[in-house]
XYZ file of C-alpha atoms in Angstrom:
558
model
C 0.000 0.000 0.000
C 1.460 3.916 -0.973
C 0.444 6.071 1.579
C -1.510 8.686 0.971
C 0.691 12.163 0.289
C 0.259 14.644 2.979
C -1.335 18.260 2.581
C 0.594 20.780 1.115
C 0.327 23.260 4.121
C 1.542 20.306 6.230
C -1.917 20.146 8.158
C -3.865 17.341 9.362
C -5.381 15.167 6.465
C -9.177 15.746 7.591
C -10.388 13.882 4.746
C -8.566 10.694 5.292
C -9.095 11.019 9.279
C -12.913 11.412 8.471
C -12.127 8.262 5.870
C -10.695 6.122 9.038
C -13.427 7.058 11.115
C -16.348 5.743 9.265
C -14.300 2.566 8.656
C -13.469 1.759 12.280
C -16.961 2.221 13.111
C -18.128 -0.014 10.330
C -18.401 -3.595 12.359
C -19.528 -4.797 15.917
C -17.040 -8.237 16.088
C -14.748 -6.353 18.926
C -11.765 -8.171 17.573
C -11.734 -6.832 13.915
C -13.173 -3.389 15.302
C -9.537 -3.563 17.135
C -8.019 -4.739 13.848
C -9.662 -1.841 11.803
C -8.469 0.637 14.344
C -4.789 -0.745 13.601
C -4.571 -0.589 10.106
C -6.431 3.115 10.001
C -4.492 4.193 12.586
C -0.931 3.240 10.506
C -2.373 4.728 7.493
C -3.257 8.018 8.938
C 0.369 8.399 10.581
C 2.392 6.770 7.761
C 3.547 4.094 10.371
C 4.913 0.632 9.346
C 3.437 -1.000 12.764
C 1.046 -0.720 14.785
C -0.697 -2.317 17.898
C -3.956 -1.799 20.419
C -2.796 -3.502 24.244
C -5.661 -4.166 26.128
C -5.053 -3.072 29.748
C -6.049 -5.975 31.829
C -8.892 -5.939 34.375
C -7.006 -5.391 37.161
C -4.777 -3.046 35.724
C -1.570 -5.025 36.059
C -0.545 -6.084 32.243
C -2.440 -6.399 28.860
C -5.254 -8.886 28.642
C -4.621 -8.788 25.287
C -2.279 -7.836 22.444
C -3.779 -7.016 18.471
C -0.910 -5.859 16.167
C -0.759 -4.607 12.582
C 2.609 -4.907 10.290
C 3.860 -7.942 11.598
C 3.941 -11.108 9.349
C 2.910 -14.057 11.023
C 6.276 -15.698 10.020
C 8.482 -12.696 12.497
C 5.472 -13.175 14.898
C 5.661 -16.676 15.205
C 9.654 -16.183 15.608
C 9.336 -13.919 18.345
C 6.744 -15.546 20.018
C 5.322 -14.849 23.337
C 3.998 -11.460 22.662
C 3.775 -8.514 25.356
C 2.489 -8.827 28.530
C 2.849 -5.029 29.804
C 4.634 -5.820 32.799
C 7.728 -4.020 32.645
C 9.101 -1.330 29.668
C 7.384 1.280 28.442
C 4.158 -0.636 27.610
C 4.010 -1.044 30.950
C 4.740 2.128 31.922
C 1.539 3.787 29.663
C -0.722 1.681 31.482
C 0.430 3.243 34.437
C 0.587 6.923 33.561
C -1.971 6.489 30.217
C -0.720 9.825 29.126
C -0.052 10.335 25.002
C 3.881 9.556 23.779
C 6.163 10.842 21.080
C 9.561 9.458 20.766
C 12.145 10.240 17.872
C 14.202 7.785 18.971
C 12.479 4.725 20.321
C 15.894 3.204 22.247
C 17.247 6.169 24.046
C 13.938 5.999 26.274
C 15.057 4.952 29.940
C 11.936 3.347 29.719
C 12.543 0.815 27.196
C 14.046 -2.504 27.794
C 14.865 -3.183 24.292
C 13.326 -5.811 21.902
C 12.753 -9.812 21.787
C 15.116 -11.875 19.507
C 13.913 -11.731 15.443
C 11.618 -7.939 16.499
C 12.089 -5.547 13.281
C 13.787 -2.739 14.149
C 11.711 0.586 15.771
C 12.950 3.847 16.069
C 9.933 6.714 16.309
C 7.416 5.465 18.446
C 3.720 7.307 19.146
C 0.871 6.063 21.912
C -1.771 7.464 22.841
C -4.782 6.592 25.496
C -7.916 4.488 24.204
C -10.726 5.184 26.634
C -14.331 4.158 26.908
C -17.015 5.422 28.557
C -14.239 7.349 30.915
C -11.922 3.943 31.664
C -8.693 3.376 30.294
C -9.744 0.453 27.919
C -6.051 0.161 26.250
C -3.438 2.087 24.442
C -2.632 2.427 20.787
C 0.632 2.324 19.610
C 2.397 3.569 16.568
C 6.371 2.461 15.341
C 8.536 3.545 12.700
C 7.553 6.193 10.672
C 7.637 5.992 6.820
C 10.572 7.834 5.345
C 12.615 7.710 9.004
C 11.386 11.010 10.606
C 10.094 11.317 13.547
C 5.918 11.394 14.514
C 4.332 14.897 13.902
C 2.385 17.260 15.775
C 0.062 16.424 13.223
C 0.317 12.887 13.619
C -0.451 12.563 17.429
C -3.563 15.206 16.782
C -5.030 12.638 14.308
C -4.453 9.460 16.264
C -5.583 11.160 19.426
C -9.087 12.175 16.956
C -8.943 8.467 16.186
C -8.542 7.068 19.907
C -11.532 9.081 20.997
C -13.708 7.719 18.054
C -11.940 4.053 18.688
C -13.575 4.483 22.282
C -16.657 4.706 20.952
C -16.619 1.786 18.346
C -15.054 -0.887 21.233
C -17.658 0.532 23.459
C -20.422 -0.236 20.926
C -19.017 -3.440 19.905
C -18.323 -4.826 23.499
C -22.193 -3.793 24.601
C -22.863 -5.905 21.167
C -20.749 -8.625 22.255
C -21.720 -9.190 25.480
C -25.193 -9.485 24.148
C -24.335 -12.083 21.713
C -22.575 -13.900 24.551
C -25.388 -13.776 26.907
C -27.954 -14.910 24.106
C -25.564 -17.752 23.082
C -25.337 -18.642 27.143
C -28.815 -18.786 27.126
C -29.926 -21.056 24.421
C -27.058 -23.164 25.608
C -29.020 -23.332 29.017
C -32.385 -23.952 26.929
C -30.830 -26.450 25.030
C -29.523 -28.385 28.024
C -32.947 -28.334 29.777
C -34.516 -30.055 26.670
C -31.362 -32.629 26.544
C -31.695 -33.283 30.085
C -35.382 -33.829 30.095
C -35.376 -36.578 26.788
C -32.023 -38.231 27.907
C -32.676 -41.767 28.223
C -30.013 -42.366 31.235
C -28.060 -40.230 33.744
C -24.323 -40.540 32.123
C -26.453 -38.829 28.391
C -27.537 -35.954 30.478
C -23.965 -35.671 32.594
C -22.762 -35.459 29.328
C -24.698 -32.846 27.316
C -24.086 -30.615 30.150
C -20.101 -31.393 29.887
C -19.693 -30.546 26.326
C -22.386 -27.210 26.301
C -20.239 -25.740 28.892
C -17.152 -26.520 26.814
C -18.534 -24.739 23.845
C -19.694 -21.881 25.669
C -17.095 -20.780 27.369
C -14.444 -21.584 24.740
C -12.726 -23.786 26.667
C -10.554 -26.978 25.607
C -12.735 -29.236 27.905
C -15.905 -29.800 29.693
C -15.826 -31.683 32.469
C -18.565 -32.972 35.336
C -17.725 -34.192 38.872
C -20.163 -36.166 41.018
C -19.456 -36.732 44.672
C -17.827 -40.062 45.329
C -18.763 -42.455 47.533
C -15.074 -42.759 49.122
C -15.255 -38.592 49.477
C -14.025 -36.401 46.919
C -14.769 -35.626 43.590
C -15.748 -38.272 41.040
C -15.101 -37.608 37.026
C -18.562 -38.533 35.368
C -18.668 -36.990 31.873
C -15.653 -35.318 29.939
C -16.203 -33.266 26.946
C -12.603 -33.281 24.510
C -11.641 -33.580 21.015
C -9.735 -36.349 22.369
C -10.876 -38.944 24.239
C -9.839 -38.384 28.042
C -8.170 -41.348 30.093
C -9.678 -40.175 33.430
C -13.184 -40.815 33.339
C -14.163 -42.173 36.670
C -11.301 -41.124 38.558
C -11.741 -40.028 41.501
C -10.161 -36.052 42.973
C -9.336 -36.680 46.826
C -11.043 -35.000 49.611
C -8.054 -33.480 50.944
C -8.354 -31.084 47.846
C -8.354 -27.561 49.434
C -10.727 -26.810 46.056
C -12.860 -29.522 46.987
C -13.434 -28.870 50.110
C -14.437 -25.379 48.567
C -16.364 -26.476 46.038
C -18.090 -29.075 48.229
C -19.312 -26.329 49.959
C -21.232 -24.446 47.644
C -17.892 -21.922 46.343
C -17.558 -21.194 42.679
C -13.371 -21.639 41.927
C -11.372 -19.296 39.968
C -7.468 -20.485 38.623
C -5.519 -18.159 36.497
C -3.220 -21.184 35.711
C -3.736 -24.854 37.240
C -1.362 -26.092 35.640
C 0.831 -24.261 38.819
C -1.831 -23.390 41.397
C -0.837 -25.352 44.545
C -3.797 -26.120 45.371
C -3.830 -28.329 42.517
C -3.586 -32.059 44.078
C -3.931 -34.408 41.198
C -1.843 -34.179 37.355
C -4.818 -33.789 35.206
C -4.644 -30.126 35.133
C -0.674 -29.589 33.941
C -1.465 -29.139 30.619
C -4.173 -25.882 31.874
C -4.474 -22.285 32.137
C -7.294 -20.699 32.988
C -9.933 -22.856 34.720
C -13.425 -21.923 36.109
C -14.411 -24.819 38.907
C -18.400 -24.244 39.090
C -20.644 -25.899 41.897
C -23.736 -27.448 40.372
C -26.367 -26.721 43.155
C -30.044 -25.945 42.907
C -32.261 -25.209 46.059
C -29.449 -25.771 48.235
C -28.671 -29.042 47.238
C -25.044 -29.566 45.859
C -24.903 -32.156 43.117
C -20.967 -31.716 41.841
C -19.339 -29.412 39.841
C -18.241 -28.323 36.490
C -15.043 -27.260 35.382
C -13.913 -25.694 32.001
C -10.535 -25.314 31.642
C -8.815 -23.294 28.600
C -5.040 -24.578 27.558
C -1.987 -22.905 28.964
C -1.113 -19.285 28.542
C -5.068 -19.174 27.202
C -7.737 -16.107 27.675
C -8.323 -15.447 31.299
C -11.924 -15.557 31.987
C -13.665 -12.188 31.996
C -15.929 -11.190 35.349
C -18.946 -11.700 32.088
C -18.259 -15.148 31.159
C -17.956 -15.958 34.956
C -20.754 -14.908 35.958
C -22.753 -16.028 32.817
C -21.057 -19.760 33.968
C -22.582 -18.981 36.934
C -25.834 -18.787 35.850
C -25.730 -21.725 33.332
C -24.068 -23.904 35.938
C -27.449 -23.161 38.458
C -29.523 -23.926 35.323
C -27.899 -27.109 34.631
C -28.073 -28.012 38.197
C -31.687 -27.109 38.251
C -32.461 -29.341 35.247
C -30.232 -32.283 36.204
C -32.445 -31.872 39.557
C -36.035 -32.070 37.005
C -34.099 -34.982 35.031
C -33.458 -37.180 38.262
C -36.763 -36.373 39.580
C -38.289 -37.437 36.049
C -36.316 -40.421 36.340
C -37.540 -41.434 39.913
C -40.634 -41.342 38.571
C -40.538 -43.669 36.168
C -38.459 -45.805 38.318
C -41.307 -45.701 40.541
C -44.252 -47.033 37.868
C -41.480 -49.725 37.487
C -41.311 -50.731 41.212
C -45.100 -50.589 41.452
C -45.475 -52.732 38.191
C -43.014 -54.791 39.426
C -45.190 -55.230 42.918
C -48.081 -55.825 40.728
C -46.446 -58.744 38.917
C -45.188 -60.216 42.190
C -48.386 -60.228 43.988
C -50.124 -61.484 40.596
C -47.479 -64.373 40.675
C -47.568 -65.246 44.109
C -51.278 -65.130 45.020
C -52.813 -66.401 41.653
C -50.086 -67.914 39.512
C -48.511 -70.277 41.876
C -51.666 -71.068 43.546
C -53.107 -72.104 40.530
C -50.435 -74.429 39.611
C -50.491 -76.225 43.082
C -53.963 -76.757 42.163
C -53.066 -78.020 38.458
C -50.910 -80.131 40.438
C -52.615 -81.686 42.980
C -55.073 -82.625 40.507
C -52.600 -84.283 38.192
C -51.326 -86.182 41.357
C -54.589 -87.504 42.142
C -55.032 -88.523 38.716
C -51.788 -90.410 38.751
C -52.835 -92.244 41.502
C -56.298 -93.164 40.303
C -54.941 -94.376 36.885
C -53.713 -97.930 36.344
C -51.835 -97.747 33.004
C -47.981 -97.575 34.079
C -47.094 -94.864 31.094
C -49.491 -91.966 32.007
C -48.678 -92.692 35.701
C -44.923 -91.899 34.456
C -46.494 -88.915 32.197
C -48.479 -87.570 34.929
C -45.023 -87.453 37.470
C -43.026 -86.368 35.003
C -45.500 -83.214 34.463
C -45.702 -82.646 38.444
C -42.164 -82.403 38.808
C -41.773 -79.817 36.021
C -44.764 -78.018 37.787
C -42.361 -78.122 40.986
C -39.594 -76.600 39.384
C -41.590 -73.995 37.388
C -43.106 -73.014 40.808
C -39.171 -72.367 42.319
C -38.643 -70.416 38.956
C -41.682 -68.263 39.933
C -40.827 -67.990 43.866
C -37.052 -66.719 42.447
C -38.654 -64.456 39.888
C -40.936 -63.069 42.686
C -38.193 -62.406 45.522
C -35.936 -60.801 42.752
C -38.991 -58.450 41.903
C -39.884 -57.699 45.663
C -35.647 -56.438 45.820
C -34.592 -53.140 45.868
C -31.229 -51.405 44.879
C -28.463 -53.684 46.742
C -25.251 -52.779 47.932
C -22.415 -53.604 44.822
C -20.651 -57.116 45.592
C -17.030 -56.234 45.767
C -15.695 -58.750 43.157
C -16.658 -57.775 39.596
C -17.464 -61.605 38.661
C -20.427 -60.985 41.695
C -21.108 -57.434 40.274
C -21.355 -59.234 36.336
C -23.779 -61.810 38.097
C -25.544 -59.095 39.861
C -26.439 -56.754 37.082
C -27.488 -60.546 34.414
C -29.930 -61.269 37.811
C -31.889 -57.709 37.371
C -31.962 -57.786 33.843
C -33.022 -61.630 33.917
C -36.922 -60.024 34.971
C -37.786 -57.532 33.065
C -36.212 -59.933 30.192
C -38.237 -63.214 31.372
C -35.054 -65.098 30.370
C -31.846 -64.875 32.388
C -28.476 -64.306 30.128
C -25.759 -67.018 30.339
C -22.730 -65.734 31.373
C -18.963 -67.367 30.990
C -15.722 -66.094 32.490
C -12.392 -66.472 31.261
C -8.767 -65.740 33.229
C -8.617 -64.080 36.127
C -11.543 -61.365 36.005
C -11.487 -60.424 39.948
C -7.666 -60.478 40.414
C -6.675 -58.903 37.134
C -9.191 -56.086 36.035
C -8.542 -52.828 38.022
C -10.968 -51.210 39.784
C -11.693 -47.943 37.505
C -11.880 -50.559 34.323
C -14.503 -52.480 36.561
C -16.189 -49.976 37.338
C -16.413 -48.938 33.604
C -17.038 -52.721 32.699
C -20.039 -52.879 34.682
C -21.739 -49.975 33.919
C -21.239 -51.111 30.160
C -22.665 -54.495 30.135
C -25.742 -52.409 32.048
C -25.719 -50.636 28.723
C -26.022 -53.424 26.553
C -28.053 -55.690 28.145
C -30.474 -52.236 28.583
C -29.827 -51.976 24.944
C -31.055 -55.228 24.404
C -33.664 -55.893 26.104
C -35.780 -51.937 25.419
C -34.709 -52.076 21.272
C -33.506 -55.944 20.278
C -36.796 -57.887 21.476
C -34.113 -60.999 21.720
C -34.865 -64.618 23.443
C -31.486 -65.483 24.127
C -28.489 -63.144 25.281
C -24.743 -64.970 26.106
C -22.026 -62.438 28.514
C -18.771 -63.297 28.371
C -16.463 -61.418 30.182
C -12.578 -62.542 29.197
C -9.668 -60.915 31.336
C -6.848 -62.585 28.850
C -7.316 -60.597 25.550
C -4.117 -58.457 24.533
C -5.042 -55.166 23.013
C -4.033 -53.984 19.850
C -1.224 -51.987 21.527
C 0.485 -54.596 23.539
C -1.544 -54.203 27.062
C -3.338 -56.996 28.754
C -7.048 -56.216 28.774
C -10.197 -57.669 29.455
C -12.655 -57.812 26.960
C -17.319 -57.669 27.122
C -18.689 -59.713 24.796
C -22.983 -59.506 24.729
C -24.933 -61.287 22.042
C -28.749 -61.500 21.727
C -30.660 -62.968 18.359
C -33.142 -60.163 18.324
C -33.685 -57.751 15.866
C -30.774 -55.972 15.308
C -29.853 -52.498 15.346
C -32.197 -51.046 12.376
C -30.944 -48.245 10.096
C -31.166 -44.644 11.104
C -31.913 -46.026 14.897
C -30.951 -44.099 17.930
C -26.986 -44.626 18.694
C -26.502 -42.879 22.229
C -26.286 -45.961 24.523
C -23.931 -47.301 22.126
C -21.953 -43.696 21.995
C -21.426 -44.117 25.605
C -20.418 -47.665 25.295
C -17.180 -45.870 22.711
C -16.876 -43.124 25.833
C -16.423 -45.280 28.603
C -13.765 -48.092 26.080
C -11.665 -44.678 24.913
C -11.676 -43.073 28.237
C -9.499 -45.955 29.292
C -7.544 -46.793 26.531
C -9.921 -49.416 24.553
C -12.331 -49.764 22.443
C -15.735 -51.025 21.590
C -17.767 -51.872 18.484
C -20.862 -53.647 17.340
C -22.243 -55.645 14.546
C -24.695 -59.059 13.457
C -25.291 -61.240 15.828
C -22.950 -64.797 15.875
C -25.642 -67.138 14.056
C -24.974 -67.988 10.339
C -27.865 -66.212 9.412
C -26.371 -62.778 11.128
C -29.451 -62.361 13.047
C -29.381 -60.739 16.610
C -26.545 -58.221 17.368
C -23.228 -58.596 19.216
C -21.406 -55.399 21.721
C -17.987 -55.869 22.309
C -16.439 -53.650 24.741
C -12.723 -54.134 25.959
C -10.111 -51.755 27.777
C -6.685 -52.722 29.697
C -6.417 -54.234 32.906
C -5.261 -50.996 34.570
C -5.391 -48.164 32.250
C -2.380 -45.846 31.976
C -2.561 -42.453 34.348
C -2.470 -39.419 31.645
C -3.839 -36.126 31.975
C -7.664 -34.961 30.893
């Protein structure tokens, strides 16, 4: 680009100033307005660079750093860019007070240049205010044709600061109502998730990855309180799948402790806050830790961490967290309450079926029986006597079937058996009623000595899964488990390995996929894997879930 020649009386260039005005004002996105602002301000001075800091909120350093002249090649070279600590950057923020230098260097207040910075000689900054606070300052480097900066100069830039004001006040007001509107449909669209989620870990979920989008962090993650104490990883929302899931934060945390009690956590960097107990947060900056509690009930927490040397998080996007964190609480809080009640048409159906079992059904096969055993005794033919025993024992049996069937409806939610061959067993003996079959199960290797606890506790709540899977969509007569602790994974690691096939239907095309989704969650949260497809028979009838992670999986960050 030529610059523009100046005015042949050497006065301001009102036409051009006018020019840069209209342009800066021309957008509401707050980070091209502060681009704009740049390149109009260079082209009014005839400056190579130039550069808006934004003066932090506490007014210690720049928040943030937009420059103009600077290829991306010499800015990636010099790297970490200005943090208005210490020179004369930081000495504007103090005293924000317009600056002309001829001579850049012989400032006492410089502290000279990064490795690979271009050379900068004349220097000009000047004060960007709005609505009365210091918002910034706008600098200007290296006058074209190596003179110094101009009365004129600094009287047009100073015109252009005052109108800059106004466009970052306009497009921050537009911002932050963009950001609240997007905060709010995020809540909206949680509440509906949350209400038509099929199971707990769907909902946990949805509200993990919304709060990862809305804040702009590089994770979304939801803690549930453990039963040990602490903190217990129940969804994580990454581009890559996180390793932790389940894991369990300590309650000697200090920012548990806070957080158990109802106190919303801010970290400029947890990647070096001592507080920090655990690992999973060396590779963070900025991290909001959010209680989710609704009517004074505390039901975890959410926290959405941005990568190192990241954004801070503005007192706006806190508090809009805030709010969206109390929302999600409040809907989790409807979803769970939704959920009890259907759990509760279950438990009364299932008293219904018991009593119906127990006071008509097996009192109508004693009677069946009793009859047949009178006939066997009045009949002299030697085969129907046989016939008619042979019947009354199977009546016998069926009768234990039905006493089994109606003590396992008449239980309620047990304690979890400690080994997970007894928690397998457990979770095949629920789904045998409301299947009217009970699964077959096998074991291979050593399943309770071998499989870790946080891969057994994964295991378990995946054959749940499938055998839910199966019995609500597959309509299947016959389901085999096998669980098999002496599979090697692809990469080398001993694993254990869920195998459940029914002959039912089949997943149909187009179907609904998010009980198999978290099936893929939980496997690649440790490690493993975990696909589907036909069903074992030669026919490919019926469907078969295979699930498999390592023993122990490897401790890596979120």
């Amino acid at each position: 680009m030529v610059p523009a020649s100046p005015r042949p009386d050497g006065g301001p260039d009102v036409p051009r100033l006018l020019e840069a005005v209209r342009s800066i004002g021309s957008g509401l996105e707050l980070h091209s307005t502060l681009d704009r602002i740049c390149e109009k301000a260079a082209e009014l001075a005839d400056a190579r660079y130039a550069a808006i800091g934004v003066v932090a909120a506490d007014g210690e350093g720049l928040a943030d750093f937009v420059f103009h002249g600077v290829d991306e090649e010499t800015a990636r070279r010099i790297g970490r860019l200005p943090d208005g600590h210490k020179g004369l950057l930081g000495a504007l923020i103090h005293d924000p007070a317009p600056v002309r230098l001829a001579r850049l260097d012989e400032d006492v207040r410089a502290c000279g240049f990064p490795e690979h910075h271009p050379a900068m000689r004349s220097f000009l900054g000047v004060p960007i205010r709005v609505q009365g606070e210091i918002f910034g300052n706008l600098y200007l480097a290296e006058k074209r044709g190596d003179g110094p900066f101009t009365d004129d100069d600094l009287k047009m830039v100073r015109v252009l600061a005052a109108e800059a004001g106004i466009a970052i006040g306009n497009a921050r007001l537009y911002e932050a109502a963009q950001q609240r509107e997007r905060w709010i449909d995020g809540s909206v669209a949680v509440t509906r998730a949350l209400l038509s989620a099929d199971d707990a870990e769907d909902a946990l979920q949805v509200v993990a990855e919304q709060a990862r989008r809305l804040s702009g962090s590089v994770a979304g993650i939801v803690l549930l309180p453990a039963a040990e104490g602490g903190l217990e990883i129940s969804a994580v929302a990454k581009d890559r799948p996180s390793k932790v899931l389940g894991a369990v934060v300590p309650p000697e945390s200090e920012l548990v402790a806070e957080l158990l009690g109802g106190e919303p956590v801010f970290l400029d960097d947890a990647a070096t806050d001592p507080r920090m107990v655990t690992d999973f947060a060396r590779e963070y900056g900025p991290t909001m830790m959010l209680p989710l509690q609704s009517d004074g009930r505390l039901l975890g927490a959410l926290v959405t961490p941005r990568e190192r040397g990241g954004r801070p998080f503005t007192e706006t996007e806190r508090t809009l967290a805030g709010h969206f964190a109390s929302q999600a609480a409040l809907a989790l809080m409807m979803a769970e309450a939704q959920r009890d009640r259907e759990r509760l048409a279950v438990y009364e159906d299932r008293d219904r079926i018991a009593r119906d079992l127990h006071d008509l059904v097996i009192q109508r096969l004693f009677a069946t029986g009793m009859m047949l055993e009178s006939a066997q005794r009045n009949s002299a033919v030697p085969e129907v006597r046989q016939g008619v025993e042979k019947a009354v024992d199977e009546l016998d049996v069926t009768i234990q079937e039905i006493r089994t069937a109606v003590f396992a409806l008449q239980q309620g939610p047990a304690e979890v058996p400690s080994g997970l061959c007894a928690r397998v067993l457990r979770e095949i003996n629920m789904a045998a009623v409301p299947l009217g079959f009970k699964p077959t199960h096998r074991f291979v290797g050593p399943v309770d000595t071998a499989v870790g606890e946080l891969t057994g506790k994964n295991l378990i709540a995946a054959l749940r899964e499938a055998l839910s899977n199966a019995f609500r969509h597959a309509g299947a007569s016959r389901i085999d488990v096998v669980v098999d602790a002496t599979v090697v994974l692809p990469d080398g690691r001993q694993g254990v390995r869920l195998t459940v096939e029914d002959n039912g239907v089949g997943i149909p095309e187009g179907g609904r996929r998010s009980g198999l989704r978290n099936l893929g969650r939980r496997a690649e949260s440790l490690g493993g894997d975990s696909w589907y497809g036909p069903g074992p028979g030669a026919d490919g009838a019926g469907t078969t879930v295979v699930w498999q992670a390592p023993h122990v999986p490897q401790a890596e960050p979120l």
